[in-house]
Short mmCIF file of C-alpha atoms and ligand atoms in Angstrom, two decimals:
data_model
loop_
_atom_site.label_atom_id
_atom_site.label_comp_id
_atom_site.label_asym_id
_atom_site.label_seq_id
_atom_site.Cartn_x
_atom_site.Cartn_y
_atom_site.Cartn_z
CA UNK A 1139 58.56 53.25 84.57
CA UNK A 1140 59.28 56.88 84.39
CA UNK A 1141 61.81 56.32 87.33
CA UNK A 1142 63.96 53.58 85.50
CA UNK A 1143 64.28 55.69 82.11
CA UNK A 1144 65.92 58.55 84.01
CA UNK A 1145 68.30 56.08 85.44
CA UNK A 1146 69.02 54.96 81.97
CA UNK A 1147 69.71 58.57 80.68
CA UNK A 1148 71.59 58.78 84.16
CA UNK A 1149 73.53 55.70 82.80
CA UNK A 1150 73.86 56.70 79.67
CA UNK A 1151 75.39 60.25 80.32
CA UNK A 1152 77.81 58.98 82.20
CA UNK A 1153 78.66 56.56 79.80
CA UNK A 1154 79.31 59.43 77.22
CA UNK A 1155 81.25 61.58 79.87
CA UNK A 1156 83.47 58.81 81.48
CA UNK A 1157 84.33 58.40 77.35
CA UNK A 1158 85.49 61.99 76.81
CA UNK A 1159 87.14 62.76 79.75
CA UNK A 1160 88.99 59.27 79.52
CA UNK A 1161 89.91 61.26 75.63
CA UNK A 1162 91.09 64.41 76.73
CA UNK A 1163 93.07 63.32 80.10
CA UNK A 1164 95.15 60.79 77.43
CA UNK A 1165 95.32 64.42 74.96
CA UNK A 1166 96.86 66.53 77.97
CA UNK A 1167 98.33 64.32 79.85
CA UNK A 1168 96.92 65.63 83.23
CA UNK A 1169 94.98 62.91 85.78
CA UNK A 1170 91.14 63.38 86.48
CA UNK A 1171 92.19 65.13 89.99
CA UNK A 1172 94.29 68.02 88.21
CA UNK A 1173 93.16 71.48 89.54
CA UNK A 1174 92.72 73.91 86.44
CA UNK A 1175 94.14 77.14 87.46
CA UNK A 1176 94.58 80.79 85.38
CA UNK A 1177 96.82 83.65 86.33
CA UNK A 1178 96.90 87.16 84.67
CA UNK A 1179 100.75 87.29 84.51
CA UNK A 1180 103.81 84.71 84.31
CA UNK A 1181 105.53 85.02 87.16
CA UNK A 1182 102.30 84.05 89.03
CA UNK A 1183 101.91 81.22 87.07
CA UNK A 1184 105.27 80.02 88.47
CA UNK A 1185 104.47 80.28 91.87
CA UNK A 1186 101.12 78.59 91.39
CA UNK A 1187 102.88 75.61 89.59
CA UNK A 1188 106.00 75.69 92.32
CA UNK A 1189 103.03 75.63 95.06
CA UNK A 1190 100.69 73.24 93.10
CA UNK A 1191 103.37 70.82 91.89
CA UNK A 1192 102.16 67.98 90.57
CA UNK A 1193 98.24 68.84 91.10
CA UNK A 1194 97.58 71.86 89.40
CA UNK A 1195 97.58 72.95 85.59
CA UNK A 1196 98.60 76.75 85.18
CA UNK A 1197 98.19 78.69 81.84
CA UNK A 1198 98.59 82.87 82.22
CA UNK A 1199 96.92 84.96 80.15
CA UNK A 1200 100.34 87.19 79.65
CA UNK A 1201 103.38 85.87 78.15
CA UNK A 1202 106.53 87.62 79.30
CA UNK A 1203 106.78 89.29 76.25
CA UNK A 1204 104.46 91.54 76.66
CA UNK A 1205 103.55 94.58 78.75
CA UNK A 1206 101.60 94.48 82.47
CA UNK A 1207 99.79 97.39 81.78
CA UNK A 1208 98.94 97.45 77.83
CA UNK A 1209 97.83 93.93 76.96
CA UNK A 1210 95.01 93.47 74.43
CA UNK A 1211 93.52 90.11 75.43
CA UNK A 1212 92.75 87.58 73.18
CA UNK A 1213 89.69 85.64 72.65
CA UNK A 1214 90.99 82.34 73.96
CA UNK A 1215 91.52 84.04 77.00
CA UNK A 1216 88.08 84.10 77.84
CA UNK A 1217 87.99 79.97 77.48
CA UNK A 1218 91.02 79.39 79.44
CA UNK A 1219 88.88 81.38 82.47
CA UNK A 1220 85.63 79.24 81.31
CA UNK A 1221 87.79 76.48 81.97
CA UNK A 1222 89.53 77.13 85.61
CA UNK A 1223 87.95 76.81 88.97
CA UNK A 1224 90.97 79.74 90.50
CA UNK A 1225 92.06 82.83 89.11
CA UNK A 1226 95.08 84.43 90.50
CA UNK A 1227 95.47 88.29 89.65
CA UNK A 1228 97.90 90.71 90.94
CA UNK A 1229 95.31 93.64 91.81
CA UNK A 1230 96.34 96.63 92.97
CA UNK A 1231 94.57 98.59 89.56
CA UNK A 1232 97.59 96.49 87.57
CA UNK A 1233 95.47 94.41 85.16
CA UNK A 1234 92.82 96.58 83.95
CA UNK A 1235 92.23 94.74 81.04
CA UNK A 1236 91.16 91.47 83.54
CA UNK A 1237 88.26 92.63 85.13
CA UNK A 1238 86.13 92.99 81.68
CA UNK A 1239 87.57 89.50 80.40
CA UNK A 1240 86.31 88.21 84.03
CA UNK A 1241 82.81 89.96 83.68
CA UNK A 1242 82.40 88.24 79.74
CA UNK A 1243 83.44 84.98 80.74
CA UNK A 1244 80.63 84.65 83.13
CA UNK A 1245 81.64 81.86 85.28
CA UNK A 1246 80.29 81.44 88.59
CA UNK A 1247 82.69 78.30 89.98
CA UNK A 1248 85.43 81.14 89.47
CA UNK A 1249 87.05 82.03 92.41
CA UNK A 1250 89.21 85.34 91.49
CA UNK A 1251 92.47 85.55 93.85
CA UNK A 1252 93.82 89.17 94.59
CA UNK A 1253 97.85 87.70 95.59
CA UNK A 1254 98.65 91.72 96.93
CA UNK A 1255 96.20 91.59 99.98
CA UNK A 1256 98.50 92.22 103.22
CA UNK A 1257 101.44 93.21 101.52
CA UNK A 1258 103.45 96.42 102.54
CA UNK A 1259 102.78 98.54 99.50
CA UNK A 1260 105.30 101.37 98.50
CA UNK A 1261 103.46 104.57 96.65
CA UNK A 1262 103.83 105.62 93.65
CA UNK A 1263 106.72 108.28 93.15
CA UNK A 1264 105.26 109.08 89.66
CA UNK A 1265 101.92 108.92 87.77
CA UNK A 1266 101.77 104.78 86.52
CA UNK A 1267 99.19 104.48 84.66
CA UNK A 1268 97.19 106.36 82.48
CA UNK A 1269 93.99 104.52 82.59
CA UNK A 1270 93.50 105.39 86.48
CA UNK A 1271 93.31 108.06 88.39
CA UNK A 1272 93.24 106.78 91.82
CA UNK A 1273 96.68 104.92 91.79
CA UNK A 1274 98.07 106.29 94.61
CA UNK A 1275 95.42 105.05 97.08
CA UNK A 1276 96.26 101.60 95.81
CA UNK A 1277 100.40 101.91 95.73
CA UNK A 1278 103.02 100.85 93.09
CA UNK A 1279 101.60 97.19 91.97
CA UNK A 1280 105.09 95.07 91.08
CA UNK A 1281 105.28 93.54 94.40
CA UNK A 1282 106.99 90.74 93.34
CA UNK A 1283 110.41 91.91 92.27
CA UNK A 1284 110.94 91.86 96.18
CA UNK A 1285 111.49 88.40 97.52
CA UNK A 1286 110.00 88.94 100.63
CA UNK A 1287 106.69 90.17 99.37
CA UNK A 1288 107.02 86.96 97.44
CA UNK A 1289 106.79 85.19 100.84
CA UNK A 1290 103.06 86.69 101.31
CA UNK A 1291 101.70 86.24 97.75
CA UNK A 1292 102.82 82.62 97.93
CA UNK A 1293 101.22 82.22 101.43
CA UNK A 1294 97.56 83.41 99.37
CA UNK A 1295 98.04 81.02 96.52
CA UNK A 1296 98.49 77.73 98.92
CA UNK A 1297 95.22 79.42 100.95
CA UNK A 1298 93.69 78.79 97.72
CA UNK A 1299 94.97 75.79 96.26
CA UNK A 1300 94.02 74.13 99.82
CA UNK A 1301 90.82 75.43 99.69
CA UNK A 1302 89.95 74.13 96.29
CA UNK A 1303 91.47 70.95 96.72
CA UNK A 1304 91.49 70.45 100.56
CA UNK A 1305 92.95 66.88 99.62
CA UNK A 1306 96.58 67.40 98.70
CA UNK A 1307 96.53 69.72 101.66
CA UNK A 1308 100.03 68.14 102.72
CA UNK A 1309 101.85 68.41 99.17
CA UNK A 1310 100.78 72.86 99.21
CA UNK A 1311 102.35 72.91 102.73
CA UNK A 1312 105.50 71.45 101.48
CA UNK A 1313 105.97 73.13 98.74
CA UNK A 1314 105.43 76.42 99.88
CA UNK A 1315 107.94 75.76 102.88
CA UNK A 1316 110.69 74.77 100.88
CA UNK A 1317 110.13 77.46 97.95
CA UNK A 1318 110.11 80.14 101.10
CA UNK A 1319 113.37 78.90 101.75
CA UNK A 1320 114.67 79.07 98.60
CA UNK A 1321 113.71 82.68 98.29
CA UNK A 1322 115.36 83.24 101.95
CA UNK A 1323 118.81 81.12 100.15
CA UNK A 1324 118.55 83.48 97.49
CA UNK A 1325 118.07 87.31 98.35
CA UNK A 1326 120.92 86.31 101.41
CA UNK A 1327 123.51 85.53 98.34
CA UNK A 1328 122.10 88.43 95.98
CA UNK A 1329 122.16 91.04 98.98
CA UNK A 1330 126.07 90.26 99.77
CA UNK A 1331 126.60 91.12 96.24
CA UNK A 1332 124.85 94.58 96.06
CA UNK A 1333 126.97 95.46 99.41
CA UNK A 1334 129.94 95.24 97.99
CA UNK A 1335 129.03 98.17 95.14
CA UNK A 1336 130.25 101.50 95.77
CA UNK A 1337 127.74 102.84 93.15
CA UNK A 1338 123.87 101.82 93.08
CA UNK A 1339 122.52 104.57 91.56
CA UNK A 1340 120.45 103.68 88.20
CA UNK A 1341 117.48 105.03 85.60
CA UNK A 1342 114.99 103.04 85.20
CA UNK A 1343 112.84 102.38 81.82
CA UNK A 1344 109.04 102.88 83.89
CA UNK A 1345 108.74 102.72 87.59
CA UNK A 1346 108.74 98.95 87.67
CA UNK A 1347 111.47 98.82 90.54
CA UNK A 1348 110.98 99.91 93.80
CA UNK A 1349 110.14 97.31 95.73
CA UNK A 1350 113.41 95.62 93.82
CA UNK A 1351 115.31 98.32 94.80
CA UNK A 1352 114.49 99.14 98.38
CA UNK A 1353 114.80 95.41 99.03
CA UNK A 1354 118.55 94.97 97.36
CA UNK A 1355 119.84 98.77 97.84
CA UNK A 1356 119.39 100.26 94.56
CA UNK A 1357 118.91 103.90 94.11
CA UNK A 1358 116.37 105.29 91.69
CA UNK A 1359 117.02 108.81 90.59
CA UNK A 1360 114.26 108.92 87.87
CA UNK A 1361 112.11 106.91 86.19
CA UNK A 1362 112.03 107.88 81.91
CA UNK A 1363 108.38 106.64 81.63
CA UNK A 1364 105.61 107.62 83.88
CA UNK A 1365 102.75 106.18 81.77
CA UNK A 1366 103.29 103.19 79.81
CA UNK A 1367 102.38 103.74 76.45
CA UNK A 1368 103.65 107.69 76.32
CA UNK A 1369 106.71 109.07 75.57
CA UNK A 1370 108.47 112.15 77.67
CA UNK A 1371 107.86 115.64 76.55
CA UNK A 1372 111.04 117.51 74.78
CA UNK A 1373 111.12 119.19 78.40
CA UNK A 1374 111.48 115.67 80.21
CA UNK A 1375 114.40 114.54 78.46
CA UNK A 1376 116.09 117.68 78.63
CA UNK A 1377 115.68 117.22 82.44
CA UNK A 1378 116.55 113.48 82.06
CA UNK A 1379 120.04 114.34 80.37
CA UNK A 1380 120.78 116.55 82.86
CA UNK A 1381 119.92 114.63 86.29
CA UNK A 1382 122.33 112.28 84.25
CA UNK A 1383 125.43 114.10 84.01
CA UNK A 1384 124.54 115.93 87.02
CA UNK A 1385 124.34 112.75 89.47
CA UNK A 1386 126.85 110.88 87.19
CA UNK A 1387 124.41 108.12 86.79
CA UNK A 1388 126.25 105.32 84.77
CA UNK A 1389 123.20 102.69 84.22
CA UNK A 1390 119.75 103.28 82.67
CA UNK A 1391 117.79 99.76 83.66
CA UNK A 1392 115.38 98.95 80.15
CA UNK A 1393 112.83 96.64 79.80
CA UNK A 1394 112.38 94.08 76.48
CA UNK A 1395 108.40 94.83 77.07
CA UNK A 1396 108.79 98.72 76.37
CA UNK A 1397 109.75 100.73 73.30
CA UNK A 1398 114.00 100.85 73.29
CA UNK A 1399 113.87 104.01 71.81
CA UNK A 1400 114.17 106.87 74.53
CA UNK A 1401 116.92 104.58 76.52
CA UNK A 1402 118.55 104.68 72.95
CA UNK A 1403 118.34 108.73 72.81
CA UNK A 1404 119.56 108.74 76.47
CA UNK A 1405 122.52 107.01 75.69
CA UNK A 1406 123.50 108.39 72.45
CA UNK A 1407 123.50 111.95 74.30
CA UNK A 1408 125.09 110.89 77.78
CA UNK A 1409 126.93 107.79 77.06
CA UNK A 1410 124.97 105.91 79.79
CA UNK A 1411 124.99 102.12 80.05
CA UNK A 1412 122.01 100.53 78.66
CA UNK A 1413 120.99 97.44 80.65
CA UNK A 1414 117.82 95.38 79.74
CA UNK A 1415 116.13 93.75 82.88
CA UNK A 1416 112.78 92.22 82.99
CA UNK A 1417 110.21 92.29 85.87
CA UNK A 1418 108.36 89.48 84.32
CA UNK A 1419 110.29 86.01 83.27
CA UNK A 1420 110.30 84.51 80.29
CA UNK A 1421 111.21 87.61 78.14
CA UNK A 1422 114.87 86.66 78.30
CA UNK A 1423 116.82 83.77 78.13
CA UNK A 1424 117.24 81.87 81.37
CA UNK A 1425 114.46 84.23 83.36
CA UNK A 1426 111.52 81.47 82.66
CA UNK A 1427 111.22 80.70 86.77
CA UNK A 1428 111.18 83.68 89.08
CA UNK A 1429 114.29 82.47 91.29
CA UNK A 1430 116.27 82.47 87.75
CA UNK A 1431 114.90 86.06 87.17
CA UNK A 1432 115.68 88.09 90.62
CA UNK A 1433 119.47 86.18 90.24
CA UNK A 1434 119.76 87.77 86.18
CA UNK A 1435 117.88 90.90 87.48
CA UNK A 1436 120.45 91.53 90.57
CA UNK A 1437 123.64 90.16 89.23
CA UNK A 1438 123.01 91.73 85.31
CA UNK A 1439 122.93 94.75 87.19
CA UNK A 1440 125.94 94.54 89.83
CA UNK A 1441 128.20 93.91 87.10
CA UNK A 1442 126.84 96.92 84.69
CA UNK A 1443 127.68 99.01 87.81
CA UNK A 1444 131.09 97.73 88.48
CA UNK A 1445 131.74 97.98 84.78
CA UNK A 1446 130.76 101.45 84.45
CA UNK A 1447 133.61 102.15 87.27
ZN1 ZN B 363 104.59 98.59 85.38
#
């Protein structure tokens, strides 16, 4: 007796579940098999969804709009993570403000996904961050404006898409073989571009950019931030102006997710080209996918520099 009313609630719940699921996959859109997946910023959420294509359903907790370092997260944040089975994170002391949203959310199906493991870090030239202390143990954390390191992050997510959903093993493959490609296809193009500049030299708005420019043959000669979120001493721009003129630097490199204002001064004093780039896409127009973004990044910047000629 006892046995066959359990198999009636059994029944019954199922009843109720099969009827909201069957709701919410017609709301979304997304089949019963769809992999719910969270990254910290936007650029990984393209790679996930270029890796995951058509099994996977990517949200990031960043827009591009705003900065790496300084987001204030938002309390549907913590629901999106409730709601995924794989977060993908940077690491690397980037997203500080991650680790507490992780902690709150206090899911234990979540597997958290460090995409920096294994790749060739370059230090930090300057102090990054404010909130740590020990960043140069753990090297400069935007990895991705380099192609190549691309190649290795990309290699993590399919690890992890396979090993949550073992049975589109095939499709993860695939994809990832044909986006390395593409990355291959592109930095060949971009690289033959930068060759042909007689001056790389450029400013750049925080140190965002050396993995982009040891990869394409930029030079940095100073970065104008060293903490997000500060501004440079009196001192610091006089010493800014003056490496200016001094290495007739014609391009400061800005970014729409910082304050404009000290570029702004910069150029006012020196005459120096301002050029907005973005290391995350979405910020400006035609930057949404990461191939889009290293092509506006690289040739934005080649023909600033053969301008300023
Ligand atoms: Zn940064």
């Amino acid at each position: 007796m006892q046995k066959s009313s359990s198999y009636l609630r059994k029944a019954l719940f199922l009843l109720i579940f099969s009827v909201f699921s069957g709701i919410s996959l017609k709301a979304t859109g997304y089949g019963a098999e769809t992999l719910r997946v969270v990254t910290t910023l936007p650029v990984l959420q393209d790679f996930v969804e270029v890796v995951g294509a058509p099994h996977v359903q990517v949200s990031s907790l960043i827009s591009g709009l705003e900065s790496e370092h300084t987001y204030t997260p938002k309390p549907s944040d913590m629901i999106l993570i409730k709601k995924s089975k794989l977060l993908f994170k940077i690491g690397l002391g980037l997203e500080t403000w991650v680790e507490a949203l992780i902690k709150n959310a206090d899911h234990p199906g979540l597997a958290v996904i460090v995409t920096s493991k294994n790749v060739p870090l370059i230090e930090e030239a300057d102090h990054h961050d404010g909130e740590k202390s020990d960043h140069h143990a753990e090297g400069n954390p935007h990895i991705w404006l380099d192609p190549q390191n691309v190649k290795i992050m990309v290699a993590h997510i399919a690890t992890a898409l396979i090993a949550a959903d073992p049975a589109h093993e095939g499709d993860y493959r695939k994809n990832t073989s044909n986006y390395l490609e593409k990355l291959d296809h592109l930095e060949k193009a971009l690289l033959l571009k930068v060759s042909q500049l007689p001056d790389k030299k450029i400013m750049t708005h925080h140190p965002a950019w050396p993995y982009f420019a040891k990869r394409f043959g930029f030079e940095i000669k100073a970065n104008i931030l060293t903490q997000v979120g500060s501004e440079p001493s009196a001192k610091k721009m006089g010493t800014l102006i003056h490496l200016i003129q001094k290495e007739d630097i014609k391009v400061i490199v800005s970014e729409p997710q910082l304050n404009p204002k000290i570029p702004k001064i910069l150029s006012e004093e020196t005459g120096v080209m301002i050029v907005p780039l973005s290391p995350l896409p979405g910020a400006l127009p035609g930057t949404e996918h990461y191939l889009d973004l290293i092509r506006y990044n690289v040739e934005t910047l080649v023909s600033a520099l053969k301008r300023s000629k």
